mmCIF file of C-alpha atoms and ligand atoms in Angstrom:
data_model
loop_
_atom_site.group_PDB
_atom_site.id
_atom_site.type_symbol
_atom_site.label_atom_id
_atom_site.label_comp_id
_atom_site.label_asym_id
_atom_site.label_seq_id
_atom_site.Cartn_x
_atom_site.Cartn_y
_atom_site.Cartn_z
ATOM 1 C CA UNK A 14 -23.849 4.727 -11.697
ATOM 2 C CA UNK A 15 -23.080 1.044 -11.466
ATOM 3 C CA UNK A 16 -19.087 0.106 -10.778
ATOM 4 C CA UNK A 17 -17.432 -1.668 -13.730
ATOM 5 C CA UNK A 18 -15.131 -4.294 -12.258
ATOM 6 C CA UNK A 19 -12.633 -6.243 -14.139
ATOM 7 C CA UNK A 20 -12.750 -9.834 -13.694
ATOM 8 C CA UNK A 21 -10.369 -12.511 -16.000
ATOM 9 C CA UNK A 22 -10.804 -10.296 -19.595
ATOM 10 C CA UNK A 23 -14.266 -9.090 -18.389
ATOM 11 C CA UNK A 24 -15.728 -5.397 -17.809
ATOM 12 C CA UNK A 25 -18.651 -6.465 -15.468
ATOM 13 C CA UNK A 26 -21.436 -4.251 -13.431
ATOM 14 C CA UNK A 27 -19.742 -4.849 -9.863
ATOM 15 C CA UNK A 28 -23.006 -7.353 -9.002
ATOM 16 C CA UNK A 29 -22.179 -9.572 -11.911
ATOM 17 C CA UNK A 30 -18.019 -10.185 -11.018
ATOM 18 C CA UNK A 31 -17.568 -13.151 -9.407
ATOM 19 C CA UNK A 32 -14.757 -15.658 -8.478
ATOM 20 C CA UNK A 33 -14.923 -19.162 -7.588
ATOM 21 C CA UNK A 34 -15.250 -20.233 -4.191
ATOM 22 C CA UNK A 35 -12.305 -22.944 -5.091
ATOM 23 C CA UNK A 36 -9.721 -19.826 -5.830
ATOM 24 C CA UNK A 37 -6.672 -19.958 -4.030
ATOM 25 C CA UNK A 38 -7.401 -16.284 -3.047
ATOM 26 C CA UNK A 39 -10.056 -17.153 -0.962
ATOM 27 C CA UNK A 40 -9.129 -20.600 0.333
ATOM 28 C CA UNK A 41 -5.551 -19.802 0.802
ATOM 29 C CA UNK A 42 -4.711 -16.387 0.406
ATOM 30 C CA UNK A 43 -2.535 -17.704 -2.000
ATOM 31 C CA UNK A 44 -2.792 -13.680 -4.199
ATOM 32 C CA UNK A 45 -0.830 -10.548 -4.439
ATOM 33 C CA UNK A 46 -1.768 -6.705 -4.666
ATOM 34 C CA UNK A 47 -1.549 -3.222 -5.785
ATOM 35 C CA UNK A 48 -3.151 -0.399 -5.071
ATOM 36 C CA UNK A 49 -2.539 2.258 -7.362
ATOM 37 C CA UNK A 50 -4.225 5.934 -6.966
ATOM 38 C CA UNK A 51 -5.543 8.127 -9.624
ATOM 39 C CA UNK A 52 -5.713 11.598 -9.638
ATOM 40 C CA UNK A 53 -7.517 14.325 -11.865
ATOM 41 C CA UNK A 54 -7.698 10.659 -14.037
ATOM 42 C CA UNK A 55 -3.815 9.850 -14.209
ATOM 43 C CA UNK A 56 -2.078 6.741 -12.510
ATOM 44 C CA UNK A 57 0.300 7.744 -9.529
ATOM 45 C CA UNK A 58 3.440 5.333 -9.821
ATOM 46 C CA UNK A 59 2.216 3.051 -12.273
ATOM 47 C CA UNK A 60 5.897 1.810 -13.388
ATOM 48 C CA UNK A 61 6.569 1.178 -9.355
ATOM 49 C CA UNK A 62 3.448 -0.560 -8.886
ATOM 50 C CA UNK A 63 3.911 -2.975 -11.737
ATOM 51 C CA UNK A 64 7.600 -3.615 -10.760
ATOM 52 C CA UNK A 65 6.721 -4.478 -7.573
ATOM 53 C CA UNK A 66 4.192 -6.540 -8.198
ATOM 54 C CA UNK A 67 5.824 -8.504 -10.642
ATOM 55 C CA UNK A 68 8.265 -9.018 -7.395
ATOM 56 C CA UNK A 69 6.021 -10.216 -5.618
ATOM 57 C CA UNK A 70 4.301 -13.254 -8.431
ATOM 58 C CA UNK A 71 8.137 -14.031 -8.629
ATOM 59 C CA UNK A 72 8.507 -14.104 -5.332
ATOM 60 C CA UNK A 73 5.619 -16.971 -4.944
ATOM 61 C CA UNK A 74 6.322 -18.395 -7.792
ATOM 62 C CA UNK A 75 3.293 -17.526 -9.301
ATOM 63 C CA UNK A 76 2.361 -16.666 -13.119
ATOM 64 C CA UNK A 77 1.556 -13.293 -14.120
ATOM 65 C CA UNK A 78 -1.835 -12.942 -15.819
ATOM 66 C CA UNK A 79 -0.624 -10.850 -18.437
ATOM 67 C CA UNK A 80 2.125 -8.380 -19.219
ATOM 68 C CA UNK A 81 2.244 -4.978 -17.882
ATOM 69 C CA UNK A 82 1.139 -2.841 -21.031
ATOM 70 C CA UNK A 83 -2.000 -5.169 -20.945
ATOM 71 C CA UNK A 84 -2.078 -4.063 -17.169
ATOM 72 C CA UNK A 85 -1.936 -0.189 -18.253
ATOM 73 C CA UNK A 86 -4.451 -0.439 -20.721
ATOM 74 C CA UNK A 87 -7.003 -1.784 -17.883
ATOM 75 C CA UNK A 88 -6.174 1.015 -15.186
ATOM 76 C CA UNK A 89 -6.981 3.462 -17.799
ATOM 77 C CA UNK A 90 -10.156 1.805 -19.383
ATOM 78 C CA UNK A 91 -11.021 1.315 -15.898
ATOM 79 C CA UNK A 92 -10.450 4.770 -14.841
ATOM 80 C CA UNK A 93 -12.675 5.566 -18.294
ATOM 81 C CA UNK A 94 -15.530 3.571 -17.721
ATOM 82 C CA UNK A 95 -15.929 4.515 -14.124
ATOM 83 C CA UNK A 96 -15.469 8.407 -14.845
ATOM 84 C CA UNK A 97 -12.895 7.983 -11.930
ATOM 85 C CA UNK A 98 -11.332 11.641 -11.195
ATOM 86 C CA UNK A 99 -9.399 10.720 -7.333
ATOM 87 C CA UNK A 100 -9.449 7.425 -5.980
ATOM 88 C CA UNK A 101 -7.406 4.267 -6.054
ATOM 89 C CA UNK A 102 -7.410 1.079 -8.054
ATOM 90 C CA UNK A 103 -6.980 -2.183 -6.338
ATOM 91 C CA UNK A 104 -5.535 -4.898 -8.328
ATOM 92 C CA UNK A 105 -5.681 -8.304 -7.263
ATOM 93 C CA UNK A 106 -3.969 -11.862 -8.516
ATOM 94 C CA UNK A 107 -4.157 -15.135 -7.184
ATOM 95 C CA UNK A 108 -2.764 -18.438 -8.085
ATOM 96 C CA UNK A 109 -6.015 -19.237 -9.766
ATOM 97 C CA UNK A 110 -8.950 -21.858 -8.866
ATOM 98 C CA UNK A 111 -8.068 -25.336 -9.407
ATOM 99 C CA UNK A 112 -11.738 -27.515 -8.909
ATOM 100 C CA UNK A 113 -10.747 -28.518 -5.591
ATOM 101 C CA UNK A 114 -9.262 -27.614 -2.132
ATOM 102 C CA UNK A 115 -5.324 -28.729 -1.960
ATOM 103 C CA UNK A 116 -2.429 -27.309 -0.177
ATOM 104 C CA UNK A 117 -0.502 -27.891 -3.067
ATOM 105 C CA UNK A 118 -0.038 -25.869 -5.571
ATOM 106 C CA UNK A 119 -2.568 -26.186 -8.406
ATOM 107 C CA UNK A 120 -1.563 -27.178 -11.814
ATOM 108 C CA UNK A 121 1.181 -24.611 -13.373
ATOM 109 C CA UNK A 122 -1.361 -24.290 -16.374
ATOM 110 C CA UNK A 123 -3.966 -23.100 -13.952
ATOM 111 C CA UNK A 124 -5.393 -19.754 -14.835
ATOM 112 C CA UNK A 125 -4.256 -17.155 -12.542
ATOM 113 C CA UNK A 126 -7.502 -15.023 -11.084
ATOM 114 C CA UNK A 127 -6.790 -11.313 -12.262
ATOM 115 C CA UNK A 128 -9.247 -8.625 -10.371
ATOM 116 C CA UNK A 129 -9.119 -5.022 -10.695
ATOM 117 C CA UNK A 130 -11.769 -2.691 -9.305
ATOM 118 C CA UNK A 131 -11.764 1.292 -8.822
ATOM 119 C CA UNK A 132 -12.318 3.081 -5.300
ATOM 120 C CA UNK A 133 -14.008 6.626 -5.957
ATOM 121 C CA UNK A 134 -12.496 9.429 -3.027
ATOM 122 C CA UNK A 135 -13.367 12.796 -4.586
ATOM 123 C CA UNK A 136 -10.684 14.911 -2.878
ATOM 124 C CA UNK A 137 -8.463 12.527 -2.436
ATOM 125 C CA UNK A 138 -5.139 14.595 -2.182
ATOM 126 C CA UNK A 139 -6.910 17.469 0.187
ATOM 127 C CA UNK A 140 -7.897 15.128 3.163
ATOM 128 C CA UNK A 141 -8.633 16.845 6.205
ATOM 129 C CA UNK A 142 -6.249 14.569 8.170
ATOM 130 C CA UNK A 143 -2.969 16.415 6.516
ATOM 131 C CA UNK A 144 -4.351 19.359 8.847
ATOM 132 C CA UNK A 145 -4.804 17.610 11.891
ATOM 133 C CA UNK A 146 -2.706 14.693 11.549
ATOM 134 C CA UNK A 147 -3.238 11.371 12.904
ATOM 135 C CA UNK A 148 -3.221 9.194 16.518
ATOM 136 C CA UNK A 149 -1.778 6.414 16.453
ATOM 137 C CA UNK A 150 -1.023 3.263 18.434
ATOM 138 C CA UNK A 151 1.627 1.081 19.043
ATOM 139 C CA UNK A 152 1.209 -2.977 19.031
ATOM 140 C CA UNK A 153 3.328 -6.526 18.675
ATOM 141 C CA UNK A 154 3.964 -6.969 15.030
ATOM 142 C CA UNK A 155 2.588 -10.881 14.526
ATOM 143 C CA UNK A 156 2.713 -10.832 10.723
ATOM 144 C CA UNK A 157 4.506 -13.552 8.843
ATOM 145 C CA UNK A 158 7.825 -13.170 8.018
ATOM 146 C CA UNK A 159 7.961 -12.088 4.272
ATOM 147 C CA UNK A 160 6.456 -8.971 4.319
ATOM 148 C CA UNK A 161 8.042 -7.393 1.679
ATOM 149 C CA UNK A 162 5.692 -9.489 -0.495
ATOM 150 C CA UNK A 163 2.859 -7.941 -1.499
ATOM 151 C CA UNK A 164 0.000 -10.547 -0.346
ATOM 152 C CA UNK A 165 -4.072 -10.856 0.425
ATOM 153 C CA UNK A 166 -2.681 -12.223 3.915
ATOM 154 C CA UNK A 167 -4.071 -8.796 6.287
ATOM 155 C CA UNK A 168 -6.165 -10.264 9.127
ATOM 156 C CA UNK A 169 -3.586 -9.188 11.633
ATOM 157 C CA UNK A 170 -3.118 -5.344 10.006
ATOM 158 C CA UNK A 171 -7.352 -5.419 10.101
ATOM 159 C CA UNK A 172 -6.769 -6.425 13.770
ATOM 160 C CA UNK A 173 -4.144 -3.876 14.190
ATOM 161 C CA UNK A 174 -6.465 -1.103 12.651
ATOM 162 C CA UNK A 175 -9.483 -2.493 14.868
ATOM 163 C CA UNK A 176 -7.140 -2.029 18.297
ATOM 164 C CA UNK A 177 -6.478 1.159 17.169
ATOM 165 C CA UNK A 178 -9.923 2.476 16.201
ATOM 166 C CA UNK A 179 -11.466 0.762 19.533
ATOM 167 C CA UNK A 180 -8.478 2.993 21.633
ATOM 168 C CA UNK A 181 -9.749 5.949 19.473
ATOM 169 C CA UNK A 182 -7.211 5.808 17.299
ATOM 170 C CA UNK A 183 -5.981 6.043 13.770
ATOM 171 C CA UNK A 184 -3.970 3.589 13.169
ATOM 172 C CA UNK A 185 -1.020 1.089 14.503
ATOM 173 C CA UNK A 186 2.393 1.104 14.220
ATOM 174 C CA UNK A 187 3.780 -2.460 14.933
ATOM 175 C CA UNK A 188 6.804 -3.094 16.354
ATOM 176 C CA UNK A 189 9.484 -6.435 16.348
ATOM 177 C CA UNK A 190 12.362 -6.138 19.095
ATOM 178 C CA UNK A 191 11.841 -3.585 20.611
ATOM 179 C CA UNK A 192 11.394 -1.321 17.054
ATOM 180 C CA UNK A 193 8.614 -0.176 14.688
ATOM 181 C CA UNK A 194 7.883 -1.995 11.727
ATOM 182 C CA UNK A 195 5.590 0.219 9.999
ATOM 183 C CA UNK A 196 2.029 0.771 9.868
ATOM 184 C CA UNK A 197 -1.247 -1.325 9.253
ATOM 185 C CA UNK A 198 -0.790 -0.297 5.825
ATOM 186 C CA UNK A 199 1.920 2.258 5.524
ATOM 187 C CA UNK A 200 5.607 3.171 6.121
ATOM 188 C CA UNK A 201 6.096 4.813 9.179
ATOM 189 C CA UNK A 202 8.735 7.556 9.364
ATOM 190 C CA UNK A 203 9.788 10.145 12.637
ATOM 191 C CA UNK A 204 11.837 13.543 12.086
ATOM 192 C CA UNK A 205 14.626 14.113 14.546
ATOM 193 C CA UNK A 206 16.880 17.305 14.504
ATOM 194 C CA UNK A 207 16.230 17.697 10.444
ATOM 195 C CA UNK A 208 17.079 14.220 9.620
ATOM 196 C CA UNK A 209 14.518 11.641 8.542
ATOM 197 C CA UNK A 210 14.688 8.470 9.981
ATOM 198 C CA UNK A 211 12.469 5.438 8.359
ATOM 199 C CA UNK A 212 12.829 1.523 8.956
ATOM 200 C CA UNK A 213 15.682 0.303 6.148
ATOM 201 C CA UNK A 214 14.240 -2.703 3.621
ATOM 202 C CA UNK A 215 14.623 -6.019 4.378
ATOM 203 C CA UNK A 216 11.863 -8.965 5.056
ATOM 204 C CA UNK A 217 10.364 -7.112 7.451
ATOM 205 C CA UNK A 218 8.473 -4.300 5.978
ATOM 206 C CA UNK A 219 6.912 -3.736 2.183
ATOM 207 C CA UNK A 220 9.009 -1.561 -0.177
ATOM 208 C CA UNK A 221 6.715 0.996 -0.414
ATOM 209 C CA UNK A 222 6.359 2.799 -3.761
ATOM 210 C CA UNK A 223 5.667 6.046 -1.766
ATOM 211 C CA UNK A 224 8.445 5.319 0.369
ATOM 212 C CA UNK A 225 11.087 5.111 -2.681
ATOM 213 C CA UNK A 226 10.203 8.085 -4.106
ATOM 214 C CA UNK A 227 9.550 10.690 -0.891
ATOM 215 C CA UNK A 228 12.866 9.559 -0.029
ATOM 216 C CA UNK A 229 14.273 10.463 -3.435
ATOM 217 C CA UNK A 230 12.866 13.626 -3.387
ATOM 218 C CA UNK A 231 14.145 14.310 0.382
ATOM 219 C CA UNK A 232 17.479 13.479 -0.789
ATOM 220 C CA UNK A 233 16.858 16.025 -4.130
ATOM 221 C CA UNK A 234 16.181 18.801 -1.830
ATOM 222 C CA UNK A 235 19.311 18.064 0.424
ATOM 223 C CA UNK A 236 17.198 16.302 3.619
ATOM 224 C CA UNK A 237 18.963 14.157 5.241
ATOM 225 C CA UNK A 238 17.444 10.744 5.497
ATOM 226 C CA UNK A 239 18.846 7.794 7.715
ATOM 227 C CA UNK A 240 17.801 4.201 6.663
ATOM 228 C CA UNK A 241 17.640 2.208 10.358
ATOM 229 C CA UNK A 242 15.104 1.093 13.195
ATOM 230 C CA UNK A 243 13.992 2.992 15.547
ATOM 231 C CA UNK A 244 12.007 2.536 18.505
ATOM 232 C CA UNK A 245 8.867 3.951 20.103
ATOM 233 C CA UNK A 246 10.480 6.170 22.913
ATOM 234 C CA UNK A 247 12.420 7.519 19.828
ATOM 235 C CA UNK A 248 9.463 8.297 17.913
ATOM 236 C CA UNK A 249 7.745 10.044 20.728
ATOM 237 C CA UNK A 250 11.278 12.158 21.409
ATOM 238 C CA UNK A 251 11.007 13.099 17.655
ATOM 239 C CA UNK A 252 10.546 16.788 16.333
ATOM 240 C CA UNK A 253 7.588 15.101 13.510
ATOM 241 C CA UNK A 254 6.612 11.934 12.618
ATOM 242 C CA UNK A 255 4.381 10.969 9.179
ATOM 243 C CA UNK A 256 3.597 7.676 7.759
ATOM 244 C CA UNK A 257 3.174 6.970 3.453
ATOM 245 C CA UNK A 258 1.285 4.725 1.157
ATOM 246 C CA UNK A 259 -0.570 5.296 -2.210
ATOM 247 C CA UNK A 260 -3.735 6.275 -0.828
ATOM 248 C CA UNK A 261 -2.608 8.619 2.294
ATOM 249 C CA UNK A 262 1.034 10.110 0.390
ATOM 250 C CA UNK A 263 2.766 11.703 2.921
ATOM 251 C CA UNK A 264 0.364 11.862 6.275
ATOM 252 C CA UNK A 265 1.784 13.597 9.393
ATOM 253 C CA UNK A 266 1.665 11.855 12.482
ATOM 254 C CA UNK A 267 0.509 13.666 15.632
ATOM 255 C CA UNK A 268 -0.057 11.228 18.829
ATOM 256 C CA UNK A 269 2.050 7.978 19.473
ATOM 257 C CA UNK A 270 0.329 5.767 22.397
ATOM 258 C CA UNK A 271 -1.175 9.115 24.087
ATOM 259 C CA UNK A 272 2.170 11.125 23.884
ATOM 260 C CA UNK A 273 1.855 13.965 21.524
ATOM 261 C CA UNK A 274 4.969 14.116 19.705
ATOM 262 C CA UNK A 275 6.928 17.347 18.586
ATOM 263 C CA UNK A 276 4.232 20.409 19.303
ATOM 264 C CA UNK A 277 1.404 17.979 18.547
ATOM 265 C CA UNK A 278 0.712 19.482 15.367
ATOM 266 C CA UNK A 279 1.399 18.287 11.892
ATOM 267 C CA UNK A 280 5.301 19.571 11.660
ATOM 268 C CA UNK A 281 6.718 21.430 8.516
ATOM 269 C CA UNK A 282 9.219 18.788 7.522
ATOM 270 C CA UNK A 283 6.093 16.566 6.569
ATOM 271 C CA UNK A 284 4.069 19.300 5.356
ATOM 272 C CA UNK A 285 6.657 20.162 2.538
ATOM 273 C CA UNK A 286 6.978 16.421 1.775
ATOM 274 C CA UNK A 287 3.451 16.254 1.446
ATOM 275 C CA UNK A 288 3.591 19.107 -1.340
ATOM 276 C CA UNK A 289 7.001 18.035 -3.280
ATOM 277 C CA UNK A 290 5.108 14.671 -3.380
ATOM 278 C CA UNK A 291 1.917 15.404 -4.873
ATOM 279 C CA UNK A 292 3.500 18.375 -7.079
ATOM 280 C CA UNK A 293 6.100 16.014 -8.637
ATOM 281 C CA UNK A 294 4.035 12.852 -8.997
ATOM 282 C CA UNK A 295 1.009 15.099 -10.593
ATOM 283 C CA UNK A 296 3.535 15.833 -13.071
ATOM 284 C CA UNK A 297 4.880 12.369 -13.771
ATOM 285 C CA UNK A 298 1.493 10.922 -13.626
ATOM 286 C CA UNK A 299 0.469 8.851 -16.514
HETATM 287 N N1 PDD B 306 -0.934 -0.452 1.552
HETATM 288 N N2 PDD B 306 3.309 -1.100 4.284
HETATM 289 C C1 PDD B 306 2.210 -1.864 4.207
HETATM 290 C C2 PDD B 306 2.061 -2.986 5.158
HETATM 291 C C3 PDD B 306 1.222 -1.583 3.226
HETATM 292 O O1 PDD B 306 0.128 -2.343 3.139
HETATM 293 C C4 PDD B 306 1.404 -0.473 2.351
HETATM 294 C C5 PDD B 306 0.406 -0.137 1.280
HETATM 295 C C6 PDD B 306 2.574 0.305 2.486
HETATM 296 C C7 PDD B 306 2.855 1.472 1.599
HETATM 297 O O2 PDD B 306 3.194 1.056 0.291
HETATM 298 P P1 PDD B 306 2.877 1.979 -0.970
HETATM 299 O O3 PDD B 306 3.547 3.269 -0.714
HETATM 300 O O4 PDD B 306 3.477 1.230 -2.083
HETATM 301 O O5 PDD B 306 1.382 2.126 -1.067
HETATM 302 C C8 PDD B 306 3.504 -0.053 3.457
HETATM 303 C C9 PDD B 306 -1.945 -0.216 0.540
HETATM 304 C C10 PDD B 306 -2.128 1.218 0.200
HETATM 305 C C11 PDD B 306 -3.224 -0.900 0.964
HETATM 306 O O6 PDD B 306 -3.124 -2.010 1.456
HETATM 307 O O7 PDD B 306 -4.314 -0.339 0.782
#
């Protein structure tokens, strides 16, 4: 079966979307993101998603394509034409493609660029990683400075994710004096005595949609969860350590630059998190 990709008010067969080569997305990286995951066909924090992302265009001062009911109604015709049962959808806007190359911003009447395509992972909430857990590494975090904005801009976590794969590896955590940021693309949390301890917001890190609402539901089931930095020898003292995003939930962490951390297994703390997560978004999923 052929992909359906939306393109600018267009269902397409994925070899027929195309985008300028003048779009600001491409010259620039002058675009924003979502990625939103589906499962059993429903939309995992949709309302987040949108909220952010409309954040983010503000943010940039860039216009928004459309409103988010319109944005809804493609997820879902999306996840409908693609027969999508687990996966993610990746959403992309840019500041459009004026007919040339300028640093400047195009034209305010400029078309933005709206892309949406689907990812298919059949089994996307029973990966074999929540078993095992993951490695990962720790590196310099040389991303710009506004990275609670949601944009195209990820050479450097594709770097990060290349030193960790090439030191056999999962992934990187970055860190910015002397603490952890978060991960290549995820939040990155450690467990110490019962208490959960995960960077606080700021410029620094995304507002992860995951993020908001594991740490509400910690905080419904009387966890204790502390908002701060904290550093690498901290996270490798730590009982548990797990990372989130939309298309790895709650993902224990095993391994931090060769030290195992806690017994080396995926802990319990994260384990339940894991489950309240998926249980309680299943049911709010739209
Ligand atoms: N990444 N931090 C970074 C740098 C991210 O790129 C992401 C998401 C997160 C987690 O945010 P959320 O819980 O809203 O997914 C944190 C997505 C999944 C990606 O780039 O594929």
């Amino acid at each position: 079966m052929t992909r359906i990709v939306y393109v600018n008010g267009e269902y397409l067969p994925e070899d027929q979307a195309k985008v300028s080569v003048f779009d600001r997305g491409f010259l620039f990286a002058d675009g924003v993101y979502e990625v939103t995951s589906v499962l059993d066909g429903k939309l995992i924090d949709f309302d987040g998603h949108t909220k952010r992302l409309t954040r983010s265009l503000n943010e940039l001062d860039m216009r928004a394509p459309c409103d988010s009911a319109t944005l809804l109604e493609i997820h879902r015709e999306l996840v409908t034409r693609n027969d999508l049962v687990d996966g993610m959808i990746y959403l992309q806007i840019t500041r459009g493609a004026p007919n040339d190359r300028d640093f400047a911003y195009p034209a305010p009447e400029t078309e933005p660029t709206l892309v949406l395509f689907t990812q298919s992972k059949p089994g996307l909430a029973d990966s074999p990683m929540a078993k095992t857990g993951m490695k990962v590494i720790s590196i310099e975090d040389q991303r710009w400075g506004r990275r609670d904005i949601k944009t195209v801009q990820l050479l450097y976590p594709s770097m990060g994710k290349m030193m960790a794969k090439a030191a056999g590896c999962d992934d990187a955590w970055m860190v910015e004096d002397g603490a952890v940021t978060e991960g290549t693309s995820n939040n990155a949390y450690i467990i110490k005595d019962g208490t959960i301890i995960t960077r606080n917001l700021g410029t620094e890190i995304l507002h992860g949609i995951t993020r908001a609402a594991v740490l509400r539901f910690a905080r419904e089931a009387q966890m204790k969860v502390e908002e701060r930095p904290f550093t690498v020898a901290e996270a490798q003292a730590a009982d548990e350590a797990f990372i989130t995003s939309a298309s790895t939930f709650v993902m224990p962490v095993v391994e931090l630059d060769g030290q195992s951390i806690g017994t080396g297994k995926p802990g319990p703390v994260a384990a339940r998190l894991r489950e309240i997560y998926l249980e309680e978004s299943r049911k709010a999923a739209i």
